Amino acid sequence: MKPFVRVNCAMSADGKLAGEERKQIRISSDEDIKRVKELRRSYNAILVGVGTVIADDPHLTIKNADYEENPVRIILDSNGRTPDSARVLDGKAPTLVITNESCTKEWPGVEAIRCGKDHVDLTRLMDILSKEYNIESIIVEGGGETIASFFREKLVDEYSVFVGGLIIGGRDAPTPSDGSGWVAEGGIRLNLFSAETLGNGVLLTFLPEY
Ligand SMILES: NC(=O)c1ccc[n+]([C@@H]2O[C@H](COP(=O)([O-])OP(=O)(O)OC[C@H]3O[C@@H](n4cnc5c(N)ncnc54)[C@H](OP(=O)(O)O)[C@@H]3O)[C@@H](O)[C@H]2O)c1
């Protein structure tokens, strides 16, 4: 069975994940940051695209957690662009970098999975993660191109977005479902599951209708 996939991200009140120069900006309230920290504890893995690794250099760990307590970190990186100095390679959590089949790049202490001809083949990856790594649940934390790909492949089971009290602007600023083209002809309809005020923003949780 494929892992349960929850997308979780934070966007500004004008629908942006970050500014045009793609640098990380604080959108979440303190309450939302606390929620995300707790959420990570109940998932087997946290997944992001290499664009997020390059832009934000996140740790993707739980504060003060041991190696074994941390969820597996998964990076989609078809062509091996993850810098050797990236924090996700710090050895503090089990880490998988997913490249395409022609990439030969290796990173010390990290397992590379070759999956897909051009971009990472997400449907196949879900199968590998479930069967070979016993991963039953994944939080996809961004960025926009990664989230769009999960929707395009109809792999998202739950979508939660924190809408924070901030306007960012910028035609080219990243959005939660980014990149070119529709995710599906006419879009993907979502059913609102819950709406919760968390400090100066609101957490919206939707279930996709495929
Ligand atoms: N506010 C938030 O919650 C939040 C969270 C995370 C990130 N962000 C922001 O989002 C921005 C980064 O987002 P992004 O869209 O540029 O990058 P991204 O989604 O993090 O990474 C996209 C890259 O992943 C690689 N990739 C490999 N297989 C893929 C697949 N099947 N589908 C999609 N991508 C695949 C591609 O690079 P290759 O072709 O080289 O493989 C692609 O360019 C930054 O500004 C960051 O600050 C915000």
Short mmCIF file of N, CA and C in Angstrom, two decimals, residues 105-203:
data_model
loop_
_atom_site.label_atom_id
_atom_site.label_comp_id
_atom_site.label_asym_id
_atom_site.label_seq_id
_atom_site.Cartn_x
_atom_site.Cartn_y
_atom_site.Cartn_z
N LYS A 105 25.85 10.75 -8.61
CA LYS A 105 26.37 11.48 -7.44
C LYS A 105 26.08 10.69 -6.14
N GLU A 106 27.05 10.67 -5.25
CA GLU A 106 26.89 10.04 -3.93
C GLU A 106 27.18 11.09 -2.86
N TRP A 107 26.57 10.91 -1.70
CA TRP A 107 26.84 11.79 -0.56
C TRP A 107 27.24 10.92 0.62
N PRO A 108 28.30 11.26 1.35
CA PRO A 108 28.73 10.41 2.46
C PRO A 108 27.63 10.24 3.51
N GLY A 109 27.42 9.00 3.95
CA GLY A 109 26.47 8.73 5.03
C GLY A 109 25.01 8.79 4.63
N VAL A 110 24.76 8.92 3.33
CA VAL A 110 23.38 9.07 2.87
C VAL A 110 23.11 8.05 1.77
N GLU A 111 21.91 7.48 1.79
CA GLU A 111 21.59 6.52 0.74
C GLU A 111 20.95 7.25 -0.44
N ALA A 112 21.42 6.94 -1.65
CA ALA A 112 20.81 7.52 -2.85
C ALA A 112 19.95 6.45 -3.51
N ILE A 113 18.72 6.82 -3.86
CA ILE A 113 17.83 5.90 -4.59
C ILE A 113 17.70 6.48 -6.00
N ARG A 114 17.92 5.66 -7.01
CA ARG A 114 17.80 6.12 -8.41
C ARG A 114 16.41 5.72 -8.90
N CYS A 115 15.61 6.70 -9.27
CA CYS A 115 14.20 6.38 -9.56
C CYS A 115 13.63 7.37 -10.58
N GLY A 116 13.45 6.93 -11.82
CA GLY A 116 12.88 7.81 -12.85
C GLY A 116 13.91 8.18 -13.88
N LYS A 117 13.42 8.47 -15.10
CA LYS A 117 14.35 8.75 -16.21
C LYS A 117 14.81 10.21 -16.20
N ASP A 118 13.88 11.14 -15.94
CA ASP A 118 14.24 12.55 -16.00
C ASP A 118 14.07 13.12 -14.59
N HIS A 119 12.84 13.51 -14.23
CA HIS A 119 12.53 13.85 -12.85
C HIS A 119 12.32 12.57 -12.06
N VAL A 120 12.30 12.68 -10.77
CA VAL A 120 12.01 11.51 -9.93
C VAL A 120 10.58 11.03 -10.23
N ASP A 121 10.43 9.74 -10.44
CA ASP A 121 9.12 9.12 -10.68
C ASP A 121 8.45 8.90 -9.32
N LEU A 122 7.49 9.75 -8.99
CA LEU A 122 6.92 9.74 -7.63
C LEU A 122 6.08 8.51 -7.34
N THR A 123 5.34 8.04 -8.33
CA THR A 123 4.50 6.87 -8.09
C THR A 123 5.37 5.66 -7.77
N ARG A 124 6.44 5.51 -8.55
CA ARG A 124 7.37 4.40 -8.28
C ARG A 124 8.06 4.58 -6.93
N LEU A 125 8.42 5.83 -6.65
CA LEU A 125 9.10 6.10 -5.37
C LEU A 125 8.21 5.70 -4.19
N MET A 126 6.92 6.01 -4.27
CA MET A 126 6.01 5.66 -3.16
C MET A 126 6.02 4.15 -2.92
N ASP A 127 6.07 3.40 -4.02
CA ASP A 127 6.09 1.94 -3.94
C ASP A 127 7.39 1.46 -3.26
N ILE A 128 8.52 2.03 -3.66
CA ILE A 128 9.83 1.66 -3.09
C ILE A 128 9.86 1.99 -1.60
N LEU A 129 9.38 3.19 -1.25
CA LEU A 129 9.43 3.62 0.16
C LEU A 129 8.57 2.71 1.04
N SER A 130 7.43 2.31 0.48
CA SER A 130 6.53 1.45 1.26
C SER A 130 7.11 0.04 1.38
N LYS A 131 7.53 -0.53 0.26
CA LYS A 131 7.94 -1.95 0.28
C LYS A 131 9.34 -2.15 0.85
N GLU A 132 10.27 -1.26 0.53
CA GLU A 132 11.66 -1.51 0.93
C GLU A 132 12.08 -0.76 2.20
N TYR A 133 11.33 0.27 2.57
CA TYR A 133 11.74 1.07 3.73
C TYR A 133 10.65 1.14 4.82
N ASN A 134 9.55 0.42 4.60
CA ASN A 134 8.45 0.39 5.58
C ASN A 134 7.94 1.78 5.94
N ILE A 135 7.99 2.70 5.00
CA ILE A 135 7.50 4.05 5.27
C ILE A 135 6.00 4.08 4.98
N GLU A 136 5.22 4.40 6.01
CA GLU A 136 3.76 4.36 5.87
C GLU A 136 3.13 5.75 5.80
N SER A 137 3.91 6.77 6.19
CA SER A 137 3.34 8.12 6.19
C SER A 137 4.44 9.15 5.91
N ILE A 138 4.09 10.14 5.08
CA ILE A 138 5.06 11.16 4.66
C ILE A 138 4.42 12.54 4.78
N ILE A 139 5.18 13.51 5.30
CA ILE A 139 4.75 14.91 5.20
C ILE A 139 5.58 15.52 4.08
N VAL A 140 4.90 16.08 3.10
CA VAL A 140 5.58 16.81 2.03
C VAL A 140 5.55 18.28 2.44
N GLU A 141 6.73 18.85 2.69
CA GLU A 141 6.78 20.21 3.23
C GLU A 141 7.12 21.26 2.16
N GLY A 142 7.21 20.89 0.91
CA GLY A 142 7.45 21.87 -0.15
C GLY A 142 8.61 21.47 -1.03
N GLY A 143 9.01 22.36 -1.90
CA GLY A 143 8.35 23.62 -2.20
C GLY A 143 7.24 23.42 -3.22
N GLY A 144 6.95 24.50 -3.91
CA GLY A 144 5.78 24.53 -4.79
C GLY A 144 5.83 23.51 -5.92
N GLU A 145 6.97 23.31 -6.53
CA GLU A 145 7.04 22.37 -7.67
C GLU A 145 6.84 20.94 -7.18
N THR A 146 7.37 20.67 -6.02
CA THR A 146 7.23 19.33 -5.44
C THR A 146 5.77 19.05 -5.10
N ILE A 147 5.12 20.02 -4.47
CA ILE A 147 3.71 19.84 -4.10
C ILE A 147 2.87 19.63 -5.37
N ALA A 148 3.13 20.45 -6.41
CA ALA A 148 2.36 20.32 -7.66
C ALA A 148 2.52 18.91 -8.24
N SER A 149 3.74 18.38 -8.18
CA SER A 149 3.97 17.03 -8.74
C SER A 149 3.18 15.97 -7.97
N PHE A 150 3.12 16.12 -6.66
CA PHE A 150 2.34 15.15 -5.86
C PHE A 150 0.86 15.24 -6.23
N PHE A 151 0.36 16.45 -6.44
CA PHE A 151 -1.05 16.57 -6.86
C PHE A 151 -1.24 15.99 -8.27
N ARG A 152 -0.30 16.30 -9.16
CA ARG A 152 -0.42 15.83 -10.56
C ARG A 152 -0.52 14.30 -10.60
N GLU A 153 0.23 13.65 -9.72
CA GLU A 153 0.23 12.18 -9.70
C GLU A 153 -0.89 11.62 -8.80
N LYS A 154 -1.74 12.53 -8.29
CA LYS A 154 -2.87 12.13 -7.40
C LYS A 154 -2.39 11.34 -6.20
N LEU A 155 -1.30 11.80 -5.61
CA LEU A 155 -0.71 11.09 -4.46
C LEU A 155 -1.01 11.77 -3.13
N VAL A 156 -1.66 12.95 -3.18
CA VAL A 156 -1.90 13.69 -1.93
C VAL A 156 -3.18 13.17 -1.27
N ASP A 157 -3.08 12.78 0.01
CA ASP A 157 -4.26 12.34 0.76
C ASP A 157 -4.86 13.47 1.57
N GLU A 158 -4.02 14.39 2.00
CA GLU A 158 -4.49 15.50 2.84
C GLU A 158 -3.61 16.71 2.56
N TYR A 159 -4.24 17.89 2.48
CA TYR A 159 -3.49 19.12 2.18
C TYR A 159 -3.78 20.13 3.28
N SER A 160 -2.76 20.51 4.04
CA SER A 160 -2.98 21.56 5.03
C SER A 160 -2.07 22.74 4.74
N VAL A 161 -2.70 23.91 4.76
CA VAL A 161 -1.95 25.14 4.46
C VAL A 161 -2.28 26.17 5.53
N PHE A 162 -1.23 26.72 6.12
CA PHE A 162 -1.41 27.81 7.08
C PHE A 162 -1.36 29.10 6.29
N VAL A 163 -2.40 29.92 6.43
CA VAL A 163 -2.44 31.22 5.73
C VAL A 163 -2.10 32.29 6.76
N GLY A 164 -0.95 32.90 6.60
CA GLY A 164 -0.45 33.85 7.60
C GLY A 164 -0.75 35.29 7.25
N GLY A 165 -0.78 36.14 8.27
CA GLY A 165 -1.08 37.56 8.10
C GLY A 165 0.11 38.32 7.53
N LEU A 166 0.30 38.19 6.23
CA LEU A 166 1.45 38.81 5.56
C LEU A 166 1.14 38.90 4.07
N ILE A 167 1.48 40.03 3.45
CA ILE A 167 1.39 40.16 1.99
C ILE A 167 2.82 40.22 1.48
N ILE A 168 3.14 39.42 0.46
CA ILE A 168 4.51 39.37 -0.06
C ILE A 168 4.61 40.03 -1.44
N GLY A 169 3.73 39.68 -2.34
CA GLY A 169 3.79 40.25 -3.69
C GLY A 169 4.85 39.59 -4.56
N GLY A 170 4.87 39.96 -5.83
CA GLY A 170 5.89 39.45 -6.76
C GLY A 170 5.31 38.40 -7.68
N ARG A 171 5.33 38.75 -8.99
CA ARG A 171 4.75 37.84 -10.00
C ARG A 171 5.42 36.47 -9.96
N ASP A 172 6.72 36.46 -9.70
CA ASP A 172 7.46 35.19 -9.76
C ASP A 172 7.71 34.56 -8.39
N ALA A 173 7.04 35.07 -7.37
CA ALA A 173 7.20 34.47 -6.04
C ALA A 173 6.57 33.08 -6.04
N PRO A 174 7.23 32.09 -5.41
CA PRO A 174 6.68 30.72 -5.45
C PRO A 174 5.34 30.60 -4.75
N THR A 175 4.51 29.71 -5.25
CA THR A 175 3.17 29.45 -4.68
C THR A 175 3.08 27.97 -4.30
N PRO A 176 2.08 27.58 -3.51
CA PRO A 176 2.04 26.19 -3.01
C PRO A 176 1.89 25.12 -4.09
N SER A 177 1.42 25.45 -5.27
CA SER A 177 1.36 24.43 -6.32
C SER A 177 1.91 25.11 -7.57
N ASP A 178 3.22 24.97 -7.76
CA ASP A 178 3.96 25.84 -8.67
C ASP A 178 4.42 25.11 -9.93
N GLY A 179 5.11 25.84 -10.78
CA GLY A 179 5.63 25.26 -12.02
C GLY A 179 4.62 25.47 -13.13
N SER A 180 4.93 24.95 -14.34
CA SER A 180 4.07 25.25 -15.47
C SER A 180 2.95 24.22 -15.61
N GLY A 181 1.84 24.70 -16.15
CA GLY A 181 0.74 23.80 -16.51
C GLY A 181 -0.20 23.49 -15.36
N TRP A 182 -1.35 22.96 -15.74
CA TRP A 182 -2.36 22.54 -14.77
C TRP A 182 -1.85 21.32 -14.01
N VAL A 183 -2.32 21.12 -12.78
CA VAL A 183 -2.03 19.86 -12.09
C VAL A 183 -2.95 18.77 -12.63
N ALA A 184 -4.10 19.18 -13.12
CA ALA A 184 -5.04 18.27 -13.79
C ALA A 184 -5.94 19.18 -14.62
N GLU A 185 -6.50 18.67 -15.69
CA GLU A 185 -7.36 19.50 -16.53
C GLU A 185 -8.50 20.06 -15.68
N GLY A 186 -8.62 21.38 -15.64
CA GLY A 186 -9.69 21.99 -14.83
C GLY A 186 -9.37 22.07 -13.35
N GLY A 187 -8.21 21.60 -12.93
CA GLY A 187 -7.82 21.68 -11.51
C GLY A 187 -8.27 20.45 -10.72
N ILE A 188 -7.90 20.43 -9.47
CA ILE A 188 -8.28 19.32 -8.57
C ILE A 188 -9.18 19.91 -7.49
N ARG A 189 -10.37 19.42 -7.38
CA ARG A 189 -11.32 19.90 -6.34
C ARG A 189 -10.92 19.36 -4.98
N LEU A 190 -11.07 20.23 -3.96
CA LEU A 190 -10.74 19.84 -2.58
C LEU A 190 -11.97 20.02 -1.71
N ASN A 191 -12.16 19.15 -0.75
CA ASN A 191 -13.23 19.34 0.24
C ASN A 191 -12.62 19.88 1.52
N LEU A 192 -13.19 20.98 2.01
CA LEU A 192 -12.68 21.57 3.25
C LEU A 192 -13.01 20.64 4.42
N PHE A 193 -11.97 20.24 5.14
CA PHE A 193 -12.15 19.34 6.28
C PHE A 193 -12.21 20.14 7.58
N SER A 194 -11.31 21.12 7.71
CA SER A 194 -11.34 21.95 8.92
C SER A 194 -10.68 23.30 8.68
N ALA A 195 -11.06 24.26 9.52
CA ALA A 195 -10.46 25.60 9.49
C ALA A 195 -10.26 26.03 10.94
N GLU A 196 -9.02 26.40 11.26
CA GLU A 196 -8.71 26.66 12.67
C GLU A 196 -7.84 27.92 12.77
N THR A 197 -8.21 28.82 13.65
CA THR A 197 -7.38 30.01 13.85
C THR A 197 -6.18 29.63 14.72
N LEU A 198 -4.99 29.98 14.24
CA LEU A 198 -3.77 29.69 15.01
C LEU A 198 -2.95 30.97 15.08
N GLY A 199 -3.18 31.78 16.13
CA GLY A 199 -2.50 33.07 16.21
C GLY A 199 -2.99 33.95 15.07
N ASN A 200 -2.06 34.66 14.43
CA ASN A 200 -2.45 35.61 13.39
C ASN A 200 -2.58 34.96 12.01
N GLY A 201 -3.31 33.87 11.97
CA GLY A 201 -3.50 33.18 10.69
C GLY A 201 -4.47 32.04 10.87
N VAL A 202 -4.69 31.32 9.78
CA VAL A 202 -5.67 30.23 9.86
C VAL A 202 -5.10 28.99 9.17
N LEU A 203 -5.35 27.85 9.80
CA LEU A 203 -4.90 26.59 9.23
C LEU A 203 -6.10 25.95 8.51
#
